[in-house]
Amino acid sequence: MTAAIIDGKAFAAKVRAQVAAHVAKLTADSGIVPGLAVVLVGEDPASQVYVRSKGKQTVEAGMASFEHKLPAETPEVELLALVRRLNADPAVHGILVQLPLPAHINADLVINAIDPAKDVDGFHISNVGLLGTGQKAMVPCTPLGCLMLLRDRLGKLAGLDAVVIGRSNIVGKPMAQLLLADSCTVTIAHSRTRDLPGLCRRADIVIAAVGRPEMVTGDWIKPGATVIDVGINRIERDGKEKLVGDVDFASAVQVAGAITPVPGGVGPMTIACLLANTLTACCRANGLPEPAGLTA
Ligand code: NAD
């Protein structure tokens, strides 16, 4: 059996089109333009690329993009002051502080200074608590994207066995909360988990968010299972740089029922969900109905 390939690139384009259509109507009906502020501190090359594509896709969706690029040596108090200004700015509905921040800045302090209603990354402690207690939250973009792909592929997820490999605050933990809220039986695995292959072999859904190239091999996968590969790893193969996931695609595709490729799987969903979250935040701020199908 060869798995169906889950086309995250095409699905993300559909989400962006849905967001753009909703934004166009919102602006035509009420004059409101959703706005996303992205703050970048320092010159990390990967972060610069992310910020550039976030800004471009924000504008393409008809929203306002506000970019704040600060030097690496910016004092923490200055960054906190900027966050406070953005919290108070009515044109800004979403605020994203690009991580990682330079070592002299306390990232938790900065994230928790963002107005939770504008926290489109869903990392503020209030949103973490809301998600964990099944209340209306801003949901972290990458796990939200994975959930959309799973629902699209499987329909209702209730009763399915899911294994999430990785327990980070950004991916693993919120992913597990979302699957639990959809009534999956969820196991969170991590670096100290015993018999990870055996655990995965019992799962209907495997989410790999580890950061270890091609760790999950086909013999870990239950035949017909759905495999979502969050990993983005740069490796060198045959003298060339290559992007691979946490799943060994070549062997897993022979066993799984459906699988996301890397690149072109989860990756494009992250920015699409950021745009969706910004629109959701804007609708909530203005007491308007939220766009259907774009939230958890
Ligand atoms: P992280 O380093 O914060 O967490 C990795 C987790 O994997 C940890 O909880 C750790 O316990 C677990 N782990 C490490 N080694 C393990 C092992 N041998 N067996 C089982 N578990 C193990 O990473 P993260 O921020 O959650 O990111 C995970 C991966 O997802 C990375 O490759 C990252 O680049 C990628 N990522 C992709 C997107 C996207 O948009 N597609 C977004 C965020 C992260």
mmCIF file of C-alpha atoms and ligand atoms in Angstrom:
data_model
loop_
_atom_site.group_PDB
_atom_site.id
_atom_site.type_symbol
_atom_site.label_atom_id
_atom_site.label_comp_id
_atom_site.label_asym_id
_atom_site.label_seq_id
_atom_site.Cartn_x
_atom_site.Cartn_y
_atom_site.Cartn_z
ATOM 1 C CA MET A 1 0.000 0.000 0.000
ATOM 2 C CA THR A 2 1.201 3.522 -0.722
ATOM 3 C CA ALA A 3 -0.091 6.374 1.398
ATOM 4 C CA ALA A 4 -2.079 9.325 0.108
ATOM 5 C CA ILE A 5 0.094 12.434 0.175
ATOM 6 C CA ILE A 6 -1.478 15.250 2.182
ATOM 7 C CA ASP A 7 -0.871 18.396 0.129
ATOM 8 C CA GLY A 8 -0.306 21.081 2.759
ATOM 9 C CA LYS A 9 0.747 23.604 0.140
ATOM 10 C CA ALA A 10 -2.594 23.375 -1.678
ATOM 11 C CA PHE A 11 -4.566 23.286 1.583
ATOM 12 C CA ALA A 12 -2.715 26.360 2.892
ATOM 13 C CA ALA A 13 -3.523 28.212 -0.356
ATOM 14 C CA LYS A 14 -7.199 27.376 0.219
ATOM 15 C CA VAL A 15 -7.041 28.693 3.808
ATOM 16 C CA ARG A 16 -5.341 31.904 2.625
ATOM 17 C CA ALA A 17 -8.002 32.375 -0.068
ATOM 18 C CA GLN A 18 -10.735 31.872 2.562
ATOM 19 C CA VAL A 19 -9.064 34.454 4.820
ATOM 20 C CA ALA A 20 -8.667 36.920 1.929
ATOM 21 C CA ALA A 21 -12.333 36.556 0.919
ATOM 22 C CA HIS A 22 -13.476 37.153 4.507
ATOM 23 C CA VAL A 23 -11.146 40.155 4.893
ATOM 24 C CA ALA A 24 -12.408 41.683 1.611
ATOM 25 C CA LYS A 25 -16.016 41.430 2.806
ATOM 26 C CA LEU A 26 -15.151 42.736 6.283
ATOM 27 C CA THR A 27 -13.374 45.759 4.818
ATOM 28 C CA ALA A 28 -16.117 46.439 2.242
ATOM 29 C CA ASP A 29 -18.908 46.143 4.845
ATOM 30 C CA SER A 30 -17.327 47.971 7.775
ATOM 31 C CA GLY A 31 -14.078 49.608 6.654
ATOM 32 C CA ILE A 32 -12.133 47.470 9.131
ATOM 33 C CA VAL A 33 -8.707 46.278 7.963
ATOM 34 C CA PRO A 34 -7.204 43.502 10.112
ATOM 35 C CA GLY A 35 -3.622 44.361 11.077
ATOM 36 C CA LEU A 36 -0.699 42.138 12.042
ATOM 37 C CA ALA A 37 2.428 43.501 13.732
ATOM 38 C CA VAL A 38 5.548 41.341 13.539
ATOM 39 C CA VAL A 39 8.522 42.168 15.728
ATOM 40 C CA LEU A 40 11.983 40.890 14.852
ATOM 41 C CA VAL A 41 14.939 41.448 17.150
ATOM 42 C CA GLY A 42 18.356 40.764 15.632
ATOM 43 C CA GLU A 43 19.506 39.374 12.305
ATOM 44 C CA ASP A 44 18.884 35.615 12.562
ATOM 45 C CA PRO A 45 18.756 34.637 8.846
ATOM 46 C CA ALA A 46 15.967 32.024 9.202
ATOM 47 C CA SER A 47 13.843 34.495 11.219
ATOM 48 C CA GLN A 48 14.391 37.190 8.577
ATOM 49 C CA VAL A 49 13.062 34.823 5.897
ATOM 50 C CA TYR A 50 10.005 33.907 8.027
ATOM 51 C CA VAL A 51 9.234 37.552 8.806
ATOM 52 C CA ARG A 52 9.513 38.522 5.142
ATOM 53 C CA SER A 53 7.086 35.828 4.027
ATOM 54 C CA LYS A 54 4.684 36.598 6.878
ATOM 55 C CA GLY A 55 4.599 40.270 5.800
ATOM 56 C CA LYS A 56 4.116 39.394 2.133
ATOM 57 C CA GLN A 57 1.289 36.918 2.770
ATOM 58 C CA THR A 58 -0.405 39.304 5.213
ATOM 59 C CA VAL A 59 -0.589 42.004 2.526
ATOM 60 C CA GLU A 60 -1.714 39.470 -0.107
ATOM 61 C CA ALA A 61 -4.640 38.546 2.174
ATOM 62 C CA GLY A 62 -5.731 42.213 2.213
ATOM 63 C CA MET A 63 -4.537 42.884 5.751
ATOM 64 C CA ALA A 64 -2.190 45.562 7.062
ATOM 65 C CA SER A 65 1.332 44.450 7.927
ATOM 66 C CA PHE A 66 3.427 46.373 10.457
ATOM 67 C CA GLU A 67 7.046 45.231 10.661
ATOM 68 C CA HIS A 68 9.271 46.284 13.531
ATOM 69 C CA LYS A 69 12.915 45.346 13.064
ATOM 70 C CA LEU A 70 15.077 46.061 16.092
ATOM 71 C CA PRO A 71 18.834 45.625 16.512
ATOM 72 C CA ALA A 72 20.080 42.509 18.359
ATOM 73 C CA GLU A 73 21.294 44.623 21.292
ATOM 74 C CA THR A 74 17.847 46.191 21.941
ATOM 75 C CA PRO A 75 17.291 46.299 25.724
ATOM 76 C CA GLU A 76 14.430 44.204 27.104
ATOM 77 C CA VAL A 77 12.658 47.327 28.451
ATOM 78 C CA GLU A 78 12.572 48.824 24.964
ATOM 79 C CA LEU A 79 11.011 45.686 23.497
ATOM 80 C CA LEU A 80 8.446 45.619 26.319
ATOM 81 C CA ALA A 81 7.612 49.278 25.620
ATOM 82 C CA LEU A 82 7.033 48.464 21.930
ATOM 83 C CA VAL A 83 4.742 45.557 22.885
ATOM 84 C CA ARG A 84 2.747 47.921 25.116
ATOM 85 C CA ARG A 85 2.401 50.431 22.261
ATOM 86 C CA LEU A 86 1.175 47.681 19.926
ATOM 87 C CA ASN A 87 -1.262 46.452 22.605
ATOM 88 C CA ALA A 88 -2.772 49.945 22.680
ATOM 89 C CA ASP A 89 -2.845 50.468 18.895
ATOM 90 C CA PRO A 90 -6.383 49.879 17.536
ATOM 91 C CA ALA A 91 -5.029 49.231 13.995
ATOM 92 C CA VAL A 92 -3.117 46.215 15.317
ATOM 93 C CA HIS A 93 -5.229 43.086 15.906
ATOM 94 C CA GLY A 94 -2.397 40.560 16.051
ATOM 95 C CA ILE A 95 1.103 40.781 17.535
ATOM 96 C CA LEU A 96 3.826 38.264 16.840
ATOM 97 C CA VAL A 97 7.263 38.496 18.410
ATOM 98 C CA GLN A 98 9.549 36.304 16.317
ATOM 99 C CA LEU A 99 11.387 33.662 18.360
ATOM 100 C CA PRO A 100 14.129 32.979 19.247
ATOM 101 C CA LEU A 101 14.942 36.265 20.976
ATOM 102 C CA PRO A 102 18.544 37.230 21.839
ATOM 103 C CA ALA A 103 19.803 35.611 25.069
ATOM 104 C CA HIS A 104 19.662 38.837 27.144
ATOM 105 C CA ILE A 105 15.868 39.057 26.653
ATOM 106 C CA ASN A 106 13.462 36.974 28.739
ATOM 107 C CA ALA A 107 11.157 35.535 26.046
ATOM 108 C CA ASP A 108 8.482 34.430 28.562
ATOM 109 C CA LEU A 109 8.291 37.963 29.963
ATOM 110 C CA VAL A 110 7.867 39.461 26.485
ATOM 111 C CA ILE A 111 5.283 36.899 25.310
ATOM 112 C CA ASN A 112 3.257 37.375 28.484
ATOM 113 C CA ALA A 113 3.319 41.163 27.986
ATOM 114 C CA ILE A 114 1.299 40.781 24.760
ATOM 115 C CA ASP A 115 -2.431 41.412 25.119
ATOM 116 C CA PRO A 116 -3.816 37.812 25.075
ATOM 117 C CA ALA A 117 -6.537 38.938 22.632
ATOM 118 C CA LYS A 118 -3.783 39.977 20.166
ATOM 119 C CA ASP A 119 -1.537 36.965 20.863
ATOM 120 C CA VAL A 120 -1.881 35.362 17.401
ATOM 121 C CA ASP A 121 0.900 32.869 18.188
ATOM 122 C CA GLY A 122 -1.169 31.537 21.105
ATOM 123 C CA PHE A 123 1.877 31.386 23.402
ATOM 124 C CA HIS A 124 0.604 33.739 26.158
ATOM 125 C CA ILE A 125 0.011 31.888 29.408
ATOM 126 C CA SER A 126 -3.691 32.928 29.335
ATOM 127 C CA ASN A 127 -4.193 31.345 25.921
ATOM 128 C CA VAL A 128 -2.340 28.210 27.048
ATOM 129 C CA GLY A 129 -4.739 27.988 30.011
ATOM 130 C CA LEU A 130 -7.824 28.676 27.899
ATOM 131 C CA LEU A 131 -6.842 25.968 25.403
ATOM 132 C CA GLY A 132 -6.107 23.506 28.211
ATOM 133 C CA THR A 133 -9.517 24.076 29.785
ATOM 134 C CA GLY A 134 -11.434 23.864 26.510
ATOM 135 C CA GLN A 135 -12.263 27.581 26.355
ATOM 136 C CA LYS A 136 -12.059 29.956 23.414
ATOM 137 C CA ALA A 137 -8.331 30.664 22.947
ATOM 138 C CA MET A 138 -5.872 31.883 20.363
ATOM 139 C CA VAL A 139 -4.431 28.562 19.179
ATOM 140 C CA PRO A 140 -0.736 28.160 18.193
ATOM 141 C CA CYS A 141 -0.439 28.218 14.406
ATOM 142 C CA THR A 142 1.499 25.025 13.638
ATOM 143 C CA PRO A 143 -0.704 22.683 15.730
ATOM 144 C CA LEU A 144 -3.807 24.444 14.368
ATOM 145 C CA GLY A 145 -2.553 23.740 10.845
ATOM 146 C CA CYS A 146 -1.971 20.062 11.717
ATOM 147 C CA LEU A 147 -5.500 19.827 13.152
ATOM 148 C CA MET A 148 -7.016 21.310 9.983
ATOM 149 C CA LEU A 149 -5.144 18.759 7.839
ATOM 150 C CA LEU A 150 -6.264 15.890 10.093
ATOM 151 C CA ARG A 151 -9.914 16.954 10.114
ATOM 152 C CA ASP A 152 -9.861 17.377 6.357
ATOM 153 C CA ARG A 153 -8.394 13.907 5.903
ATOM 154 C CA LEU A 154 -10.228 11.951 8.605
ATOM 155 C CA GLY A 155 -13.399 13.917 9.340
ATOM 156 C CA LYS A 156 -14.278 13.300 13.000
ATOM 157 C CA LEU A 157 -11.268 12.345 15.120
ATOM 158 C CA ALA A 158 -13.232 11.089 18.158
ATOM 159 C CA GLY A 159 -11.955 7.836 19.641
ATOM 160 C CA LEU A 160 -8.792 7.645 17.528
ATOM 161 C CA ASP A 161 -5.468 6.804 19.196
ATOM 162 C CA ALA A 162 -2.973 9.633 18.662
ATOM 163 C CA VAL A 163 0.703 9.751 19.569
ATOM 164 C CA VAL A 164 2.371 13.169 19.626
ATOM 165 C CA ILE A 165 6.163 12.869 19.642
ATOM 166 C CA GLY A 166 7.618 15.999 21.255
ATOM 167 C CA ARG A 167 6.448 18.001 24.267
ATOM 168 C CA SER A 168 7.439 21.559 23.345
ATOM 169 C CA ASN A 169 5.190 24.477 24.317
ATOM 170 C CA ILE A 170 5.098 25.559 20.664
ATOM 171 C CA VAL A 171 4.040 22.303 19.011
ATOM 172 C CA GLY A 172 3.807 19.115 21.085
ATOM 173 C CA LYS A 173 1.760 20.249 24.105
ATOM 174 C CA PRO A 174 -0.817 22.407 22.250
ATOM 175 C CA MET A 175 -1.148 19.682 19.586
ATOM 176 C CA ALA A 176 -1.994 17.166 22.296
ATOM 177 C CA GLN A 177 -4.565 19.579 23.804
ATOM 178 C CA LEU A 178 -6.244 20.058 20.426
ATOM 179 C CA LEU A 179 -6.448 16.305 19.778
ATOM 180 C CA LEU A 180 -7.828 15.769 23.274
ATOM 181 C CA ALA A 181 -10.457 18.454 22.651
ATOM 182 C CA ASP A 182 -11.424 16.489 19.499
ATOM 183 C CA SER A 183 -11.825 13.371 21.725
ATOM 184 C CA CYS A 184 -8.745 11.457 20.625
ATOM 185 C CA THR A 185 -6.959 9.213 23.113
ATOM 186 C CA VAL A 186 -3.664 11.062 23.281
ATOM 187 C CA THR A 187 -0.182 9.958 24.302
ATOM 188 C CA ILE A 188 2.596 12.541 24.475
ATOM 189 C CA ALA A 189 5.973 10.939 23.834
ATOM 190 C CA HIS A 190 9.362 12.582 24.375
ATOM 191 C CA SER A 191 13.081 11.926 24.662
ATOM 192 C CA ARG A 192 12.618 9.752 27.784
ATOM 193 C CA THR A 193 9.723 7.655 26.445
ATOM 194 C CA ARG A 194 10.278 3.887 26.545
ATOM 195 C CA ASP A 195 9.551 1.783 23.457
ATOM 196 C CA LEU A 196 8.569 4.687 21.218
ATOM 197 C CA PRO A 197 8.328 2.435 18.116
ATOM 198 C CA GLY A 198 5.879 0.117 19.924
ATOM 199 C CA LEU A 199 3.817 3.090 21.096
ATOM 200 C CA CYS A 200 3.625 4.536 17.580
ATOM 201 C CA ARG A 201 2.654 1.154 16.114
ATOM 202 C CA ARG A 202 -0.627 1.280 18.055
ATOM 203 C CA ALA A 203 -1.547 4.799 16.890
ATOM 204 C CA ASP A 204 -4.106 5.815 14.274
ATOM 205 C CA ILE A 205 -2.466 9.253 14.160
ATOM 206 C CA VAL A 206 1.255 9.963 14.589
ATOM 207 C CA ILE A 207 2.426 13.561 14.901
ATOM 208 C CA ALA A 208 6.209 13.910 14.793
ATOM 209 C CA ALA A 209 7.536 17.178 16.253
ATOM 210 C CA VAL A 210 11.003 16.264 17.378
ATOM 211 C CA GLY A 211 13.668 17.953 15.272
ATOM 212 C CA ARG A 212 15.524 14.685 14.469
ATOM 213 C CA PRO A 213 15.923 13.931 10.768
ATOM 214 C CA GLU A 214 13.983 10.870 9.573
ATOM 215 C CA MET A 215 13.755 9.332 13.055
ATOM 216 C CA VAL A 216 10.298 7.755 12.589
ATOM 217 C CA THR A 217 10.622 4.860 10.156
ATOM 218 C CA GLY A 218 7.973 2.848 8.303
ATOM 219 C CA ASP A 219 8.209 -0.086 10.734
ATOM 220 C CA TRP A 220 6.964 2.266 13.528
ATOM 221 C CA ILE A 221 3.736 2.960 11.648
ATOM 222 C CA LYS A 222 0.483 1.005 11.894
ATOM 223 C CA PRO A 223 -0.743 0.145 8.379
ATOM 224 C CA GLY A 224 -3.231 2.795 7.282
ATOM 225 C CA ALA A 225 -2.319 5.331 10.003
ATOM 226 C CA THR A 226 -2.209 9.073 9.321
ATOM 227 C CA VAL A 227 1.255 10.585 9.748
ATOM 228 C CA ILE A 228 1.800 14.312 10.242
ATOM 229 C CA ASP A 229 5.446 15.348 10.024
ATOM 230 C CA VAL A 230 6.137 18.709 11.681
ATOM 231 C CA GLY A 231 9.929 18.405 11.594
ATOM 232 C CA ILE A 232 12.046 20.721 9.465
ATOM 233 C CA ASN A 233 15.635 19.524 9.350
ATOM 234 C CA ARG A 234 18.414 20.609 7.014
ATOM 235 C CA ILE A 235 20.740 17.749 6.162
ATOM 236 C CA GLU A 236 23.462 17.156 3.632
ATOM 237 C CA ARG A 237 22.935 14.232 1.236
ATOM 238 C CA ASP A 238 24.980 13.419 -1.847
ATOM 239 C CA GLY A 239 26.852 16.686 -1.366
ATOM 240 C CA LYS A 240 23.636 18.736 -1.473
ATOM 241 C CA GLU A 241 21.634 20.461 1.247
ATOM 242 C CA LYS A 242 18.203 18.905 1.636
ATOM 243 C CA LEU A 243 15.150 19.579 3.784
ATOM 244 C CA VAL A 244 13.754 16.499 5.534
ATOM 245 C CA GLY A 245 11.195 15.878 8.245
ATOM 246 C CA ASP A 246 11.266 13.821 11.431
ATOM 247 C CA VAL A 247 9.724 10.932 9.485
ATOM 248 C CA ASP A 248 11.604 8.732 7.047
ATOM 249 C CA PHE A 249 9.210 9.488 4.206
ATOM 250 C CA ALA A 250 10.449 6.749 1.845
ATOM 251 C CA SER A 251 9.660 3.903 4.265
ATOM 252 C CA ALA A 252 6.626 5.486 6.008
ATOM 253 C CA VAL A 253 4.823 6.185 2.724
ATOM 254 C CA GLN A 254 4.754 2.406 2.079
ATOM 255 C CA VAL A 255 2.786 1.731 5.285
ATOM 256 C CA ALA A 256 0.748 4.810 6.229
ATOM 257 C CA GLY A 257 -2.731 5.584 4.936
ATOM 258 C CA ALA A 258 -1.860 9.251 4.521
ATOM 259 C CA ILE A 259 1.262 11.302 5.176
ATOM 260 C CA THR A 260 2.471 14.902 4.946
ATOM 261 C CA PRO A 261 5.659 15.486 2.933
ATOM 262 C CA VAL A 262 8.513 17.809 3.911
ATOM 263 C CA PRO A 263 8.576 20.332 2.392
ATOM 264 C CA GLY A 264 5.002 21.014 1.298
ATOM 265 C CA GLY A 265 3.134 19.504 4.241
ATOM 266 C CA VAL A 266 2.750 21.237 7.610
ATOM 267 C CA GLY A 267 5.174 24.087 6.809
ATOM 268 C CA PRO A 268 2.891 26.210 4.583
ATOM 269 C CA MET A 269 0.004 25.754 7.027
ATOM 270 C CA THR A 270 1.770 27.716 9.775
ATOM 271 C CA ILE A 271 1.616 31.133 8.061
ATOM 272 C CA ALA A 272 -1.863 30.398 6.682
ATOM 273 C CA CYS A 273 -3.029 29.803 10.270
ATOM 274 C CA LEU A 274 -1.272 32.965 11.438
ATOM 275 C CA LEU A 275 -3.384 34.926 8.934
ATOM 276 C CA ALA A 276 -6.484 33.025 10.079
ATOM 277 C CA ASN A 277 -5.687 33.864 13.729
ATOM 278 C CA THR A 278 -5.209 37.546 12.886
ATOM 279 C CA LEU A 279 -8.615 37.636 11.198
ATOM 280 C CA THR A 280 -10.173 35.784 14.156
ATOM 281 C CA ALA A 281 -8.589 38.255 16.600
ATOM 282 C CA CYS A 282 -9.915 41.183 14.533
ATOM 283 C CA CYS A 283 -13.448 39.741 14.451
ATOM 284 C CA ARG A 284 -13.409 39.104 18.206
ATOM 285 C CA ALA A 285 -12.085 42.631 18.903
ATOM 286 C CA ASN A 286 -14.957 44.116 16.911
ATOM 287 C CA GLY A 287 -17.666 41.801 18.293
ATOM 288 C CA LEU A 288 -18.205 40.272 14.839
ATOM 289 C CA PRO A 289 -18.866 36.591 14.038
ATOM 290 C CA GLU A 290 -15.693 34.560 13.591
ATOM 291 C CA PRO A 291 -14.892 33.028 10.194
ATOM 292 C CA ALA A 292 -16.125 29.427 10.044
ATOM 293 C CA GLY A 293 -13.573 26.617 9.767
ATOM 294 C CA LEU A 294 -10.553 28.791 10.546
ATOM 295 C CA THR A 295 -10.391 28.222 14.302
ATOM 296 C CA ALA A 296 -10.160 25.101 16.465
HETATM 297 P P1 NAD B 1 11.841 21.335 20.545
HETATM 298 O O1 NAD B 1 13.312 21.069 20.376
HETATM 299 O O2 NAD B 1 11.387 22.440 21.400
HETATM 300 O O3 NAD B 1 11.155 20.000 21.093
HETATM 301 C C1 NAD B 1 11.522 18.743 20.611
HETATM 302 C C2 NAD B 1 10.832 17.671 21.435
HETATM 303 O O4 NAD B 1 11.226 16.409 20.932
HETATM 304 C C3 NAD B 1 11.198 17.692 22.912
HETATM 305 O O5 NAD B 1 9.999 17.722 23.665
HETATM 306 C C4 NAD B 1 11.948 16.383 23.163
HETATM 307 O O6 NAD B 1 11.578 15.745 24.382
HETATM 308 C C5 NAD B 1 11.502 15.522 22.002
HETATM 309 N N1 NAD B 1 12.563 14.623 21.599
HETATM 310 C C6 NAD B 1 13.867 14.909 21.372
HETATM 311 N N2 NAD B 1 14.536 13.775 21.043
HETATM 312 C C7 NAD B 1 13.646 12.769 21.062
HETATM 313 C C8 NAD B 1 13.738 11.393 20.808
HETATM 314 N N3 NAD B 1 14.874 10.812 20.463
HETATM 315 N N4 NAD B 1 12.622 10.646 20.936
HETATM 316 C C9 NAD B 1 11.443 11.212 21.265
HETATM 317 N N5 NAD B 1 11.301 12.524 21.509
HETATM 318 C C10 NAD B 1 12.385 13.297 21.410
HETATM 319 O O7 NAD B 1 11.266 21.449 19.063
HETATM 320 P P2 NAD B 1 9.902 22.100 18.484
HETATM 321 O O8 NAD B 1 10.004 23.570 18.533
HETATM 322 O O9 NAD B 1 8.711 21.418 19.060
HETATM 323 O O10 NAD B 1 10.053 21.663 16.963
HETATM 324 C C11 NAD B 1 10.082 20.298 16.566
HETATM 325 C C12 NAD B 1 10.371 20.215 15.080
HETATM 326 O O11 NAD B 1 9.310 20.847 14.379
HETATM 327 C C13 NAD B 1 11.647 20.912 14.617
HETATM 328 O O12 NAD B 1 12.193 20.200 13.532
HETATM 329 C C14 NAD B 1 11.146 22.268 14.132
HETATM 330 O O13 NAD B 1 12.003 22.830 13.155
HETATM 331 C C15 NAD B 1 9.823 21.877 13.555
HETATM 332 N N6 NAD B 1 8.837 22.976 13.530
HETATM 333 C C16 NAD B 1 8.168 23.150 12.367
HETATM 334 C C17 NAD B 1 7.208 24.139 12.269
HETATM 335 C C18 NAD B 1 6.468 24.311 10.986
HETATM 336 O O14 NAD B 1 5.966 25.370 10.684
HETATM 337 N N7 NAD B 1 6.320 23.254 10.193
HETATM 338 C C19 NAD B 1 6.921 24.958 13.356
HETATM 339 C C20 NAD B 1 7.591 24.731 14.560
HETATM 340 C C21 NAD B 1 8.557 23.714 14.633
#
